[in-house]
C-alpha atoms as one frame of an Amber mdcrd trajectory, in Angstrom:
protein
   0.096   0.082   0.014   1.445   3.411  -0.717   0.694   6.542   0.930   1.939
   9.924  -0.597   2.911  13.376   1.420   4.358  16.426   0.544   7.646  15.805
   1.674   7.901  11.910   0.556   5.759   8.672  -0.307   5.410   6.064   1.969
   5.262   2.231   1.266   3.053   0.032   4.149   3.619  -3.592   4.588   1.641
  -5.603   7.111  -0.647  -8.102   7.987  -3.427  -6.995   5.890  -3.626  -5.805
   2.035  -4.994  -3.058   2.953  -3.993  -0.593   6.036  -5.913   2.215   5.019
  -7.881   2.480   8.095  -4.913   2.765  10.290  -2.352   5.008   8.273  -2.572
   8.084   6.426  -1.038  11.695   5.450  -2.589  14.459   8.024  -1.414  18.034
   8.355  -0.375  18.268  12.267   0.819  21.558  13.713   1.855  23.019  10.321
   3.542  19.607   9.557   2.813  17.306   6.345   2.890  14.102   8.793   2.470
  10.214   8.033   0.098   9.024  10.819  -0.089   5.517  11.893  -2.306   3.966
  13.962  -2.045   0.265  16.049  -3.896  -2.615  14.977  -5.158  -5.655  17.048
  -2.448  -7.780  15.227   1.091  -7.239  16.003   3.083  -4.967  13.916   3.286
  -3.017  10.567   6.162  -1.167   8.983   6.010   2.398   6.498   9.304   2.653
   4.632   9.950   6.182   3.366  10.754   6.621  -0.428  14.393   5.938  -0.370
  17.981   8.149  -0.968  20.810   7.159  -2.591  24.323   6.377  -0.824  27.859
   5.429  -1.139  28.951   1.990   0.487  31.147   2.420   3.426  30.023   6.013
   4.203  28.308   6.907   7.232  24.945   9.015   7.390  22.335  10.296  10.030
  18.272   9.667   9.211  16.376  12.429  11.073  12.682  12.416  11.178  10.564
  14.736  13.867   8.331  12.359  15.798   5.650  12.277  18.324   3.846   9.675
  19.940   0.632   9.895  21.550  -0.409   6.166  21.957  -0.902   3.705  25.186
  -0.454  -0.104  24.632   1.616   0.157  21.370   5.702   1.567  20.602   7.127
   2.398  17.277  10.665   2.073  16.526  13.181   3.861  13.658  15.048   1.893
  11.747  17.802   3.109   8.859  17.707   0.437   5.974  19.924  -0.283   3.588
  18.829  -0.978   0.100  20.864  -2.967  -2.848  21.042  -2.334  -6.295  17.894
  -4.455  -7.171  15.870  -2.381  -4.370  15.788  -5.139  -1.809  16.916  -4.250
   1.634  20.168  -6.051   3.075  20.433  -4.725   6.382  19.544  -2.503   8.904
  20.475  -0.299  11.694  17.839   0.010  15.007  17.029   3.565  15.900  15.288
   5.063  18.988  11.837   3.459  20.194   8.806   6.053  20.867   5.938   5.238
  23.215   3.477   7.232  25.341   3.447  10.675  24.356   5.386  13.566  24.300
   5.812  16.529  21.695   7.408  16.175  18.288  11.431  15.626  18.776  13.923
  14.709  16.133  14.851  11.156  16.431  18.109  10.306  14.639  19.456   7.414
  13.734  23.272   7.144  12.358  24.520   4.296  10.309  27.177   3.063   8.001
  26.704   1.757   4.730  27.376  -1.641   4.165  29.288  -3.386   1.356  26.445
  -3.711  -1.899  24.267  -0.786  -0.403  23.358   1.790  -2.943  20.151   3.184
  -1.075  18.899   3.849   2.343  15.395   4.542   3.505  13.753   5.179   6.948
  11.345   2.492   8.205   8.625   3.398  10.989   7.699   0.114  12.557   4.430
   0.461  14.972   3.831  -2.567  16.990   0.682  -3.637  19.044   1.382  -4.570
  22.386  -2.109  -4.914  23.122  -3.169  -7.826  25.753  -6.511  -9.636  26.571
  -7.448  -6.929  29.358  -5.911  -3.664  27.202  -6.420  -2.327  23.680  -3.660
  -0.524  22.092  -4.781   2.960  21.233  -3.731   6.250  19.736  -1.163   6.843
  17.256   2.534   7.950  15.920   3.039  10.874  14.064   6.241  11.232  11.800
   7.073  14.335  10.008   9.566  14.882   6.627  12.342  12.577   6.962  15.935
  13.690   5.829  19.287  11.442   5.182  22.736  13.536   5.474  25.873  12.846
   5.300  27.808  12.155   8.452  29.796   9.942  10.822  29.217   7.254  13.196
  30.523   8.391  16.742  30.550   5.739  19.453  31.359   6.468  23.092  32.163
   3.306  25.325  32.956   2.871  29.281  35.999   1.361  29.596  34.728   0.079
  33.151  32.046  -2.414  33.345  28.803  -1.227  33.269  30.244   2.481  33.368
  30.950   2.046  37.024  33.969   4.073  38.605  35.695   5.077  41.699  35.161
   8.346  42.725  37.929  10.845  41.778  39.578   8.582  39.398  39.117   9.042
  35.685  36.085   7.740  33.477  37.931   6.666  30.703  35.856   5.974  27.588
  36.490   4.930  24.036  35.767   7.448  21.236  35.180   5.689  17.964  35.037
   7.524  14.665  33.624   5.180  11.201  32.498   6.414   7.930  34.313   8.937
   6.801  35.661   9.774   3.708  38.785   8.516   2.753  40.163  12.121   2.379
  39.006  13.032   5.836  42.523  13.178   8.037  40.829  14.300  11.303  37.887
  14.412  13.461  37.280  17.116  16.214  34.526  15.815  19.225  33.612  18.062
  21.813  32.039  17.256  24.927  30.847  17.895  28.290  30.086  16.014  31.539
  26.943  16.790  33.336  25.879  15.834  36.717  22.781  14.429  38.301  21.617
  18.246  38.751  22.467  19.038  34.950  25.321  21.238  35.898  28.396  20.963
  33.860  30.896  18.797  35.590  33.877  19.314  33.202  33.882  20.024  29.327
  36.722  19.535  26.643  37.602  18.661  22.893  39.483  15.978  21.391  40.667
  15.197  17.924  40.241  11.802  16.696  42.880  10.694  14.092  41.563   8.917
  10.952  42.888   6.154   8.502  40.663   4.746   5.884  37.775   6.815   7.451
  37.947   5.410  10.800  39.835   6.028  14.015  39.460   5.882  17.925  40.946
   7.886  20.907  40.824   7.720  24.675  38.487  10.483  26.298  39.937  10.871
  29.530  37.358  12.278  31.776  38.533  13.884  35.051  37.695  12.180  37.803
  34.476  13.319  39.711  32.880  12.585  43.181  30.210  10.022  44.099  27.518
  10.626  41.715  25.711  10.099  38.357  26.996  11.602  35.384  26.431  11.691
  31.402  28.774  12.719  28.736  27.391  13.964  25.905  29.579  14.544  22.859
  29.461  15.618  19.136  31.933  14.988  16.510  32.251  17.754  13.554  33.583
  17.702  10.136  33.462  19.809   7.263  30.490  18.943   5.334  29.509  16.464
   7.430  26.041  16.363   9.577  27.285  16.320  13.177  27.488  12.828  14.685
  25.996  13.285  18.095  26.450  10.413  20.817  26.328  10.070  25.133  27.066
   7.679  27.701  26.040   7.910  30.958  28.231   6.474  33.971  28.261   6.578
  37.882  31.267   6.883  40.304  30.652   4.301  43.266  32.453   4.641  46.448
  34.044   1.267  47.576  31.721  -0.457  50.093  32.997  -0.244  53.643  32.342
  -3.755  54.707  30.089  -6.477  52.399  26.308  -6.945  53.420  25.319  -9.605
  54.869  23.599 -12.090  52.906  20.257 -11.394  54.977  20.543  -7.275  54.049
  16.741  -6.194  53.556  17.758  -4.526  50.388  17.951  -6.393  47.659  16.988
  -6.153  43.744  14.233  -7.965  41.038  17.167  -8.685  38.420  15.867 -11.379
  36.346  19.270 -11.856  35.331  18.287 -14.557  33.197  16.063 -12.950  31.048
  18.029 -12.564  27.733  18.328  -9.572  25.720  18.814  -9.537  21.885  19.619
  -6.216  20.590  22.849  -5.238  19.277  25.277  -2.831  21.347  28.114  -1.398
  19.666  27.465  -2.868  16.523  28.368  -6.664  17.801  26.187  -9.028  19.847
  27.034  -9.397  23.844  27.022 -12.513  24.566  24.606 -14.151  27.358  27.487
 -15.041  29.079  29.135 -11.131  28.729  26.026  -9.898  29.587  25.314 -11.734
  32.879  29.155 -11.057  33.834  28.652  -7.313  33.451  25.284  -7.541  35.216
  26.490  -9.784  38.138  29.638  -6.952  38.714  27.471  -4.417  38.836  24.854
  -5.919  41.137  27.899  -6.780  43.384  29.447  -3.441  43.179  26.354  -2.077
  44.390  26.310  -4.161  47.204  23.380  -6.665  46.687  23.568 -10.108  48.100
  20.415 -11.583  46.458  18.609 -11.160  43.114  15.193 -12.247  42.159  15.073
 -14.197  38.754  12.907 -15.511  36.204  12.815 -18.840  35.090  11.049 -20.490
  32.381   9.735 -24.627  32.894   8.998 -24.750  29.236  12.727 -23.715  28.487
  14.212 -26.157  31.107  11.730 -28.937  30.664  10.171 -29.045  26.868   9.558
 -32.591  26.894   9.164 -35.352  29.697  12.154 -36.207  31.277  14.002 -33.731
  29.031  16.164 -31.634  31.618  18.579 -28.796  30.312  19.342 -25.630  32.521
  21.084 -23.637  29.646  21.563 -20.321  30.009  20.190 -20.590  33.776  23.381
 -22.462  34.552  25.121 -19.464  33.618  23.052 -17.042  35.364  23.004 -19.085
  38.518  26.547 -19.848  38.923  27.595 -16.521  37.789  25.617 -15.093  40.982
  26.662 -17.999  43.252  30.582 -16.949  42.147  30.039 -13.558  43.344  28.720
 -14.395  46.367  25.018 -13.414  45.195  22.099 -15.619  46.209  19.767 -16.548
  43.732  15.946 -15.858  44.407  14.247 -17.893  41.811  10.454 -17.967  40.237
   9.167 -20.605  37.874   6.906 -19.490  34.997   5.818 -21.271  31.697   4.140
 -24.541  31.991   5.253 -26.693  28.725   3.049 -27.675  26.464   3.309 -31.432
  27.488   2.239 -30.665  31.154  -0.818 -28.359  30.829  -4.025 -28.765  31.771
  -6.642 -29.605  28.555  -7.794 -26.169  27.614  -8.692 -24.467  23.713  -6.762
 -21.384  25.467  -4.523 -19.472  22.786  -3.833 -16.432  24.685  -1.866 -17.074
  27.691  -1.690 -20.715  27.198   1.801 -21.385  28.994   0.402 -19.750  32.116
  -2.602 -22.291  32.938  -1.469 -24.874  35.207  -0.078 -28.547  34.791  -2.280
 -31.267  34.582  -0.529 -33.565  37.147   1.067 -31.404  39.613   3.907 -34.169
  40.310   5.959 -32.969  36.997   6.164 -29.644  38.661   6.805 -30.967  41.801
   9.697 -33.505  40.212  11.086 -30.161  37.780  11.460 -27.688  40.966  12.864
 -31.130  42.765  15.289 -30.973  40.008  16.229 -27.269  39.988  17.166 -27.575
  43.764  18.893 -30.744  43.351  20.943 -29.337  40.924  21.606 -25.672  41.790
  20.702 -25.632  45.090  23.776 -23.899  46.241  23.060 -21.097  44.258  19.023
 -20.675  44.272  18.716 -20.051  48.025  15.002 -19.103  47.856  12.000 -20.091
  45.341   8.664 -18.442  44.736   5.890 -20.904  43.514   4.402 -18.196  40.813
   4.150 -14.739  39.822   1.084 -12.597  40.480  -1.311 -15.411  39.936  -4.346
 -13.528  41.159  -4.268 -11.647  37.464  -3.512 -12.972  33.883  -0.383 -14.331
  34.859  -1.823 -17.358  36.141  -4.412 -18.917  34.235  -5.607 -20.986  37.004
  -8.231 -20.751  40.194  -7.399 -20.352  43.985  -7.491 -23.956  44.805  -4.654
 -24.741  41.827  -2.769 -22.291  43.220  -2.947 -23.979  46.903  -1.692 -27.186
  45.251   0.889 -25.833  43.298   2.161 -24.114  46.550   2.069 -27.371  48.229
   4.077 -29.156  46.063   6.558 -26.190  45.413   7.233 -26.362  49.010   8.059
 -29.776  49.378   9.890 -29.819  46.163  12.434 -27.511  47.913  12.485 -29.079
  51.143  12.735 -32.492  50.009  16.180 -31.713  48.366  17.249 -28.777  51.148
  14.981 -27.765  53.988  17.299 -24.779  54.128  15.954 -23.142  51.076  13.335
 -20.486  51.817   9.994 -20.762  50.124   8.446 -17.674  49.093   4.434 -17.809
  48.714   3.294 -16.504  45.192   3.191 -12.790  45.034   0.261 -10.899  46.143
  -0.580  -7.817  43.945  -4.344  -7.260  44.135  -7.220  -7.648  46.812  -6.952
 -10.596  49.283  -9.873 -12.449  48.219  -7.899 -14.925  46.267  -5.478 -15.294
  48.624  -7.910 -15.783  51.394  -9.270 -18.757  49.225  -6.026 -19.957  48.910
  -5.347 -20.124  52.473  -8.925 -21.803  53.051  -7.249 -24.507  50.616  -4.776
 -25.523  53.307  -1.662 -23.500  52.130  -0.632 -21.623  55.336   1.996 -24.626
  56.627   3.652 -24.606  52.847   5.797 -21.419  52.903   8.200 -19.531  54.810
   7.605 -16.344  52.995   4.575 -14.388  52.510   4.965 -12.350  49.169   4.050
  -8.946  47.993   3.891  -6.808  44.882   2.903  -3.564  44.605   3.177  -0.469
  42.104   1.353   2.363  43.826   2.592   5.374  45.838   5.779   3.927  48.160
   3.825   5.652  50.941   0.941   2.918  50.677   2.721   0.044  51.608   2.211
   0.766  55.016  -1.375  -0.266  54.615  -0.466  -3.493  52.486   1.942  -4.833
  55.141  -1.012  -4.357  57.473  -3.440  -6.167  55.136  -0.824  -8.752  54.972
  -0.668  -9.211  58.645  -4.315  -9.438  59.267  -4.669 -11.923  56.427  -2.055
 -14.416  58.061  -3.625 -13.771  61.149  -7.042 -15.151  60.130  -5.280 -18.625
  59.904  -2.807 -18.492  62.698   0.323 -17.512  61.256   2.736 -14.466  61.092
   5.753 -15.296  58.410   8.300 -12.893  57.155   6.947 -10.536  54.364   8.924
  -9.809  51.357   8.107  -7.009  49.056   9.693  -8.826  45.545   8.356  -6.251
  42.806   7.827  -2.354  43.234   9.109  -0.160  40.784   8.336   3.063  38.872
   7.916   3.201  35.204   9.693   6.049  33.128   7.736   7.731  30.749   9.215
  10.175  27.944   9.483  14.000  29.098   7.169  16.297  27.293  10.416  17.376
  25.191  10.950  13.217  24.526  13.797  13.009  26.660  14.123  11.361  30.113
  15.966  13.680  32.583  12.957  14.248  34.474  11.390  11.060  34.493  14.576
   9.093  35.404  14.833  11.872  38.823  11.047  10.783  39.439  12.963   6.910
  39.587  15.181   8.317  41.934  12.542   9.709  44.103  10.366   6.983  43.996
  13.390   4.264  44.633  14.120   5.513  47.841  10.644   6.345  49.018   9.948
   2.588  48.203  12.714   1.239  49.973  12.436   3.561  53.190   8.608   2.979
  53.426   9.041  -0.635  52.397  10.922  -1.625  55.021   9.948   1.045  57.563
   6.461  -0.644  57.100   7.612  -4.200  58.126   9.303  -5.928  55.054  11.890
  -8.297  55.889  13.377  -7.845  52.610  12.769  -5.423  49.706  13.342  -6.053
  45.790  12.916  -3.132  43.579  11.653  -3.755  40.378  14.021  -3.723  38.038
  17.834  -4.032  36.958  17.827  -4.290  32.988  15.998  -1.895  31.153  13.308
  -3.392  29.057   9.926  -1.632  27.657   6.993  -4.120  28.588   3.362  -3.795
  26.746   4.614  -0.634  24.799   3.720   1.358  28.039   6.095   0.724  30.703
   9.874   1.097  30.365  11.254  -0.348  33.358  15.424  -0.837  34.747  18.027
   0.906  36.664  20.600   0.331  34.051  20.062   1.068  30.535  19.985  -1.306
  27.605  23.247  -0.992  26.795  24.369  -1.730  30.451  25.582   1.318  31.545
  23.696   2.953  34.765  20.802   5.345  34.793  20.514   7.896  37.771  18.502
   5.168  39.999  20.959   2.529  40.074  23.531   5.274  41.693  20.734   6.106
  44.015  20.642   2.032  44.969  24.151   2.315  45.546  23.890   5.325  47.888
  20.914   3.690  49.813  23.365   0.728  50.634  26.445   2.680  51.593  23.856
   4.894  54.049  21.888   2.774  55.372  24.460   0.128  56.614  22.566  -2.743
  58.664  19.281  -1.037  57.687  17.408  -1.885  60.788  14.319   0.628  60.887
  13.398   2.056  64.237  10.360   3.879  63.391   8.876   6.856  61.366   7.547
  10.641  61.170   4.904  11.538  59.158   3.925  15.043  59.093   1.234  15.903
  56.712   3.150  14.654  53.189   6.508  14.900  54.921   8.262  11.457  56.019
  11.464  10.722  57.839  12.207   6.837  58.324  15.106   6.461  60.713  17.311
   3.316  60.528  19.965   1.973  62.709  23.174   1.554  60.625  24.157  -1.072
  62.956  27.358   0.914  63.814  25.989   3.055  66.758  24.657   5.816  64.409
  21.189   6.339  62.964  20.173   7.886  59.666  16.892   9.066  58.824  15.654
   8.979  54.705  13.875  12.498  54.792  11.579  13.829  51.842   8.469  15.862
  51.642   5.595  15.366  48.878   4.171  18.999  49.513   7.297  21.137  50.147
   7.225  20.685  53.751   9.500  20.916  56.269  10.406  17.694  58.561  11.571
  18.239  62.238  14.276  15.991  63.399  16.765  15.844  66.716  20.383  15.772
  65.894  23.773  14.815  67.615  26.827  16.677  67.118  28.601  15.851  63.412
  25.214  15.504  61.732  25.305  16.135  58.182  22.956  15.632  54.986  24.107
  13.483  51.846  22.191  13.593  48.510  20.634  10.717  46.498  24.138  10.113
  44.646  26.253  10.139  47.495  27.547  13.386  47.892  27.992  14.655  51.625
  25.840  18.344  50.720  25.321  20.180  54.058  26.550  20.146  57.918  23.611
  20.485  60.249  23.857  21.944  64.111  22.985  19.469  67.113  19.969  20.086
  68.498  16.338  20.040  67.074  16.122  21.567  63.474  13.323  22.230  60.502
  14.477  20.650  57.422  13.291  21.633  54.311  12.770  18.889  52.139  11.183
  18.085  48.542  10.195  14.888  46.496  14.218  13.603  46.108  14.845  12.404
  49.308  18.224  13.028  51.739  20.083  10.820  53.967  20.519  12.636  57.542
  23.252  11.231  58.956  23.326  11.387  62.840  19.652  11.947  63.951  18.676
  11.296  67.665  16.074   8.774  67.476  15.454   8.972  71.393  14.558  12.611
  71.433  12.151  12.210  68.793   8.439  11.126  68.883   8.746   8.367  65.966
   5.648   6.372  65.330   6.958   2.371  66.093   7.346   0.292  63.227   4.796
  -2.636  62.619   5.857  -6.140  63.431   8.882  -7.392  61.506   9.501 -11.004
  61.774  12.879 -12.227  59.890  13.335 -14.996  57.704  16.159 -17.753  59.079
  17.094 -20.748  57.261  15.242 -23.488  59.053  17.268 -27.530  58.480  14.234
 -29.244  59.691  12.561 -31.215  56.681   8.532 -31.508  56.560   6.831 -33.974
  58.370   5.719 -37.089  57.055   1.997 -35.948  57.627   2.984 -33.004  55.390
   3.654 -35.189  52.595   0.332 -36.372  52.435  -2.023 -33.551  50.835  -5.216
 -32.645  49.598  -5.843 -31.195  46.412  -9.446 -29.772  44.511  -9.876 -30.583
  41.034 -12.559 -28.989  39.918 -14.913 -30.221  36.856 -12.575 -33.090  36.356
 -14.252 -34.455  33.416 -14.347 -31.206  31.491 -11.438 -28.698  29.756 -10.327
 -25.733  31.282 -11.778 -22.510  29.662  -9.931 -20.129  27.690  -8.330 -16.976
  29.625 -11.522 -14.949  28.881 -13.357 -17.614  30.958 -10.415 -18.116  33.211
 -10.740 -14.442  34.146 -14.481 -14.587  34.696 -14.319 -17.699  36.805 -10.958
 -17.324  38.576 -12.461 -16.816  42.238 -15.575 -18.895  41.645 -17.438 -21.072
  39.324 -20.559 -20.127  37.738 -23.622 -22.316  38.427 -27.419 -21.920  39.047
 -29.465 -24.209  41.762 -30.424 -27.892  40.246 -26.829 -27.696  38.280 -24.635
 -31.188  38.850 -21.049 -30.394  39.850 -18.326 -33.001  39.744 -15.045 -32.552
  42.119 -12.154 -34.745  42.203 -10.514 -34.827  45.824  -7.171 -35.681  44.762
  -4.851 -37.217  47.622  -1.227 -37.092  47.227   1.452 -38.925  48.904   4.853
 -37.305  48.448   5.720 -39.403  51.316   8.103 -42.836  51.163   5.365 -45.215
  52.773   1.780 -46.063  51.620  -0.862 -43.849  53.677  -3.996 -45.016  54.382
  -6.205 -41.790  54.345 -10.310 -40.683  54.387 -12.219 -37.892  52.587 -14.966
 -36.102  54.359 -17.203 -33.349  52.334 -18.860 -30.789  53.400 -21.499 -28.592
  51.418 -23.447 -25.348  52.084 -27.018 -25.630  53.016 -29.569 -26.777  50.881
 -26.822 -28.797  48.683 -27.142 -32.453  48.124 -24.026 -34.791  47.957 -25.167
 -37.362  45.347 -22.230 -39.724  45.261 -18.808 -39.932  46.881 -16.924 -42.763
  45.208 -14.649 -43.432  47.638 -14.447 -42.275  51.419 -11.068 -44.327  52.192
  -8.349 -44.373  50.331  -5.089 -46.343  49.904  -2.355 -44.024  48.397   1.064
 -45.479  47.527   4.095 -43.341  47.837   4.751 -41.109  44.946   1.058 -41.201
  43.345  -1.973 -40.065  43.772  -5.681 -41.084  44.216  -9.000 -39.559  43.537
 -12.055 -39.841  45.527 -14.637 -38.080  43.234 -17.795 -36.439  44.333 -21.025
 -35.598  42.469 -22.990 -32.635  44.060 -26.218 -30.841  43.207 -26.137 -27.027
  43.438 -28.694 -25.545  46.206 -29.752 -22.250  46.919 -26.993 -19.530  45.985
 -27.243 -15.810  46.857 -26.448 -13.186  43.603 -24.048 -11.801  45.833 -23.001
 -14.300  48.064 -20.189 -17.267  46.817 -20.649 -20.694  48.308 -18.065 -23.178
  48.818 -17.957 -27.154  49.009 -15.044 -28.287  50.633 -13.000 -31.473  52.146
 -11.210 -32.305  54.807  -8.315 -35.136  54.480  -8.094 -37.885  57.653  -4.838
 -39.659  58.008  -5.063 -42.141  60.754  -8.178 -40.706  61.646  -6.728 -37.194
  62.206  -7.609 -34.341  60.196  -4.339 -33.668  58.235  -5.330 -30.973  55.244
  -8.332 -29.185  53.495  -9.051 -28.190  50.199 -12.361 -26.380  49.006 -14.098
 -25.469  45.579 -16.140 -22.107  45.278 -19.108 -20.846  43.321 -20.906 -18.176
  42.392 -24.762 -17.576  40.426 -24.033 -17.696  37.240 -26.067 -15.301  34.656
 -27.131 -17.666  31.773 -26.662 -16.241  28.077 -29.803 -18.224  27.396 -30.906
 -18.057  23.337 -34.385 -18.953  23.307 -35.777 -20.881  20.682 -36.058 -18.539
  17.199 -34.404 -15.718  18.578 -32.163 -14.613  15.668 -29.575 -12.554  17.609
 -27.813 -12.908  20.718 -24.584 -12.369  22.859 -23.010 -15.383  21.196 -23.837
 -13.950  17.569 -20.707 -12.978  15.727 -19.831  -9.267  16.291 -19.589  -8.630
  12.475 -23.227 -10.046  11.742 -24.416  -7.527  14.470 -22.637  -4.709  13.061
 -23.980  -5.187   9.699 -27.494  -5.222  10.849 -29.256  -2.240  11.548 -31.285
  -3.254  14.431 -28.958  -5.246  16.189 -26.139  -2.228  15.749 -28.700   0.213
  17.339 -28.786  -2.248  20.350 -24.909  -2.084  20.429 -24.669   2.106  20.050
 -27.169   2.075  22.975 -24.872   0.417  25.517 -21.430   0.282  24.179 -19.026
   3.400  24.413 -18.267   5.502  21.040 -15.070   5.134  21.289 -15.357   1.080
  20.860 -17.847   1.455  18.145 -15.808   3.537  15.968 -12.442   1.229  16.479
 -10.816   0.392  13.114 -10.151  -2.773  14.185 -13.614  -3.851  14.174 -13.311
  -4.467  10.281 -11.079  -6.809  10.905 -11.683  -9.987   9.566 -10.278 -12.405
  13.079 -12.529  -9.531  15.202 -15.734  -9.596  13.056 -15.484 -13.590  13.818
 -15.436 -13.173  17.430 -19.195 -13.535  19.505 -19.893 -10.379  21.167 -19.970
 -12.198  24.728 -16.093 -12.425  24.231 -15.934  -8.637  23.023 -15.416  -8.332
  26.957 -12.333  -9.288  27.379 -11.149  -8.348  24.236 -12.058  -4.507  24.684
 -10.134  -3.896  27.715 -13.334  -3.324  30.511 -14.985  -1.122  27.865 -17.817
  -3.798  27.907 -18.932  -4.316  31.215 -20.875  -7.489  32.220 -23.884  -5.334
  32.902 -23.852  -4.030  29.528 -23.471  -7.480  28.042 -26.500  -9.004  29.749
 -28.583  -5.626  28.915 -27.602  -6.227  25.207 -28.344 -10.040  25.067 -31.787
  -9.246  26.852 -32.545  -6.958  23.878 -31.018  -8.895  21.115 -33.149 -12.025
  21.812 -36.105 -10.008  21.639 -35.346  -8.794  18.137
């Protein structure tokens, strides 16, 4: 498909022959722009008309770009064409997402052998999920191609981390110059965290055959974050601009203990396949740099991610691959691995028609899960010291029920402890309301985890309420365990000008407030999210380390936190309106407060002689007098050394149970446990059905429900057990095929119950439970929950219903009028409604596709009106 604009023509290619609904030429802000809108499919591209180039020469491709979208991202490429017009190579350029004003986005590249032309390619990728639409557009102004140079600036220190006051040497490489050019002048400026010029200078680079390099000896700087910006110029060529970030981190006074509460979610095993400095770094090299950076910060525990599908692709086939590299690398550096499992392999899945989130469904037989986790600890337990049974299971990351999570929790705990009882087992990570978790605990989970696990991406100051909820939830079941915050992070959206200076300062504030509030609220260990930069779903840019593995300001802030808090033992906190100070015992006889204000107010502190302020970058900025002071603070937290907690009216910190390894193995009775399997003769629903039914299955009075009460025996001897079923009032147990079972070691047996559904209130869930008796004594419990379903029944003779394909409804004037009455205009006018795959979807499935734009109430009203047409 071709689109003509005043400045150039564009060729579109993608999943459809006709992309006219998504792309067009429009005047925007006095610019003749190409406007691209995301489809519901993965991606499509727009390629400009080509410009002639000379192989071996460097060029700069520039276009003004302004995104205004959510759930999608665009990336620029400088594409090289051969004499036949076919693309032979391309250079990755900037990624743009969310929203900012028009900003010039430039990509520099060296034309390869055989290149005769170049063009700008814009790839627009939809990151749409079942729960969220991709919306908005990206606008591209007139592109231009200019002869230039390729300038590359590379830190000589791993991860760009240097010692304070030592030269921060970088290698400057120039390539792609005309052979006649013998010298290039490069001017640079070094900016600190506050965008003040810390150094500036000029370097000359001698060239031979169009290329050359030199060492840029940047002068030593105090502790802090720095960014060097450089422009290389030569007559007749567009400037080649580049930059690099680095940090000056003081050495640790002493290595923090393994149980230090300051940790990081690093995902160190995740692969990143982009090119860096023209060459792909190996997994081993990228792992080494991440490990060295983590150790340099002072971290002793990193949260990771592990794909079961990748390491166990077929029954009996186990290969650790890249995980062997990352596990051993961390162990060699004295860093404990906290591993988390995800991705059920195809061979182990429950029966489900699901395509979306397919590998987030649970295994059909949890013994496969148990055996693979046990293999992990057997092979890698010297490195993997903590294990999490699943990530955020109450949302789409887990396509199972609360009672399924309970079964996995029991199996994971036993798998770890049967190999090494000292491995710490975290429960799956809570990220939403407590209902799902209460129901999992009602399925007998309480004895099967060492550490409660919390996630939050809200304001850091809200975690005091979260820990209260966690403690109260556990107290309902008679337990109190240490609580870890294993994910809390801040995305960095582009600034209005397309840069990230202000966004990265906001992340520094969020990170320091998160650790201070988290530890002050009673978390035993706190993991900020995330180490390595990555863009998630076109809307969330995470990471304290850039994709080229150099630091962001937040990395320096974390290193400062480690050095300022010492043992980081919270002793209390102040809250005065929206001003906060969390006080810590450093473990060396000194106390330090982390102080900030979200409303510009002052915070009152009591200080000893020698008190002083250290900022987020580790710079000692001011000495303070002894006694009571009112300290003016803002949203950039400060470390106030030398506070006197005894002279301040601190609020006490909540209870803070600490995790300690226990070498005691699980009892033999814990190895005999109960799992609830709902509707064992039916497949699981797709992901939309699972979202609907995750907390409770839909039923109506008079329905018949089948439940398999599955008794597992992970012990070493045969178990004689009984199963007792309890029902809501008015429900009937039609049959229970076995009330007493003999379960061999390493096996399971089912007691299958058939139940007739009785009365059930519309706003009140009901449950059917079972108690497992071992030697006549209650040993475990399991429970399945039910809700009153609203059936979308279709009366005989009805032409339309919520089960009718969306395309058929839109094509009929009467049916379309019903939709228009109940659906928002933004949905009805979405161009994706014309796509064949969307047209074929029944209306009842649109609720999930539309990301919440179709409520269940609206769906019910539409259905009732349609069946009457």
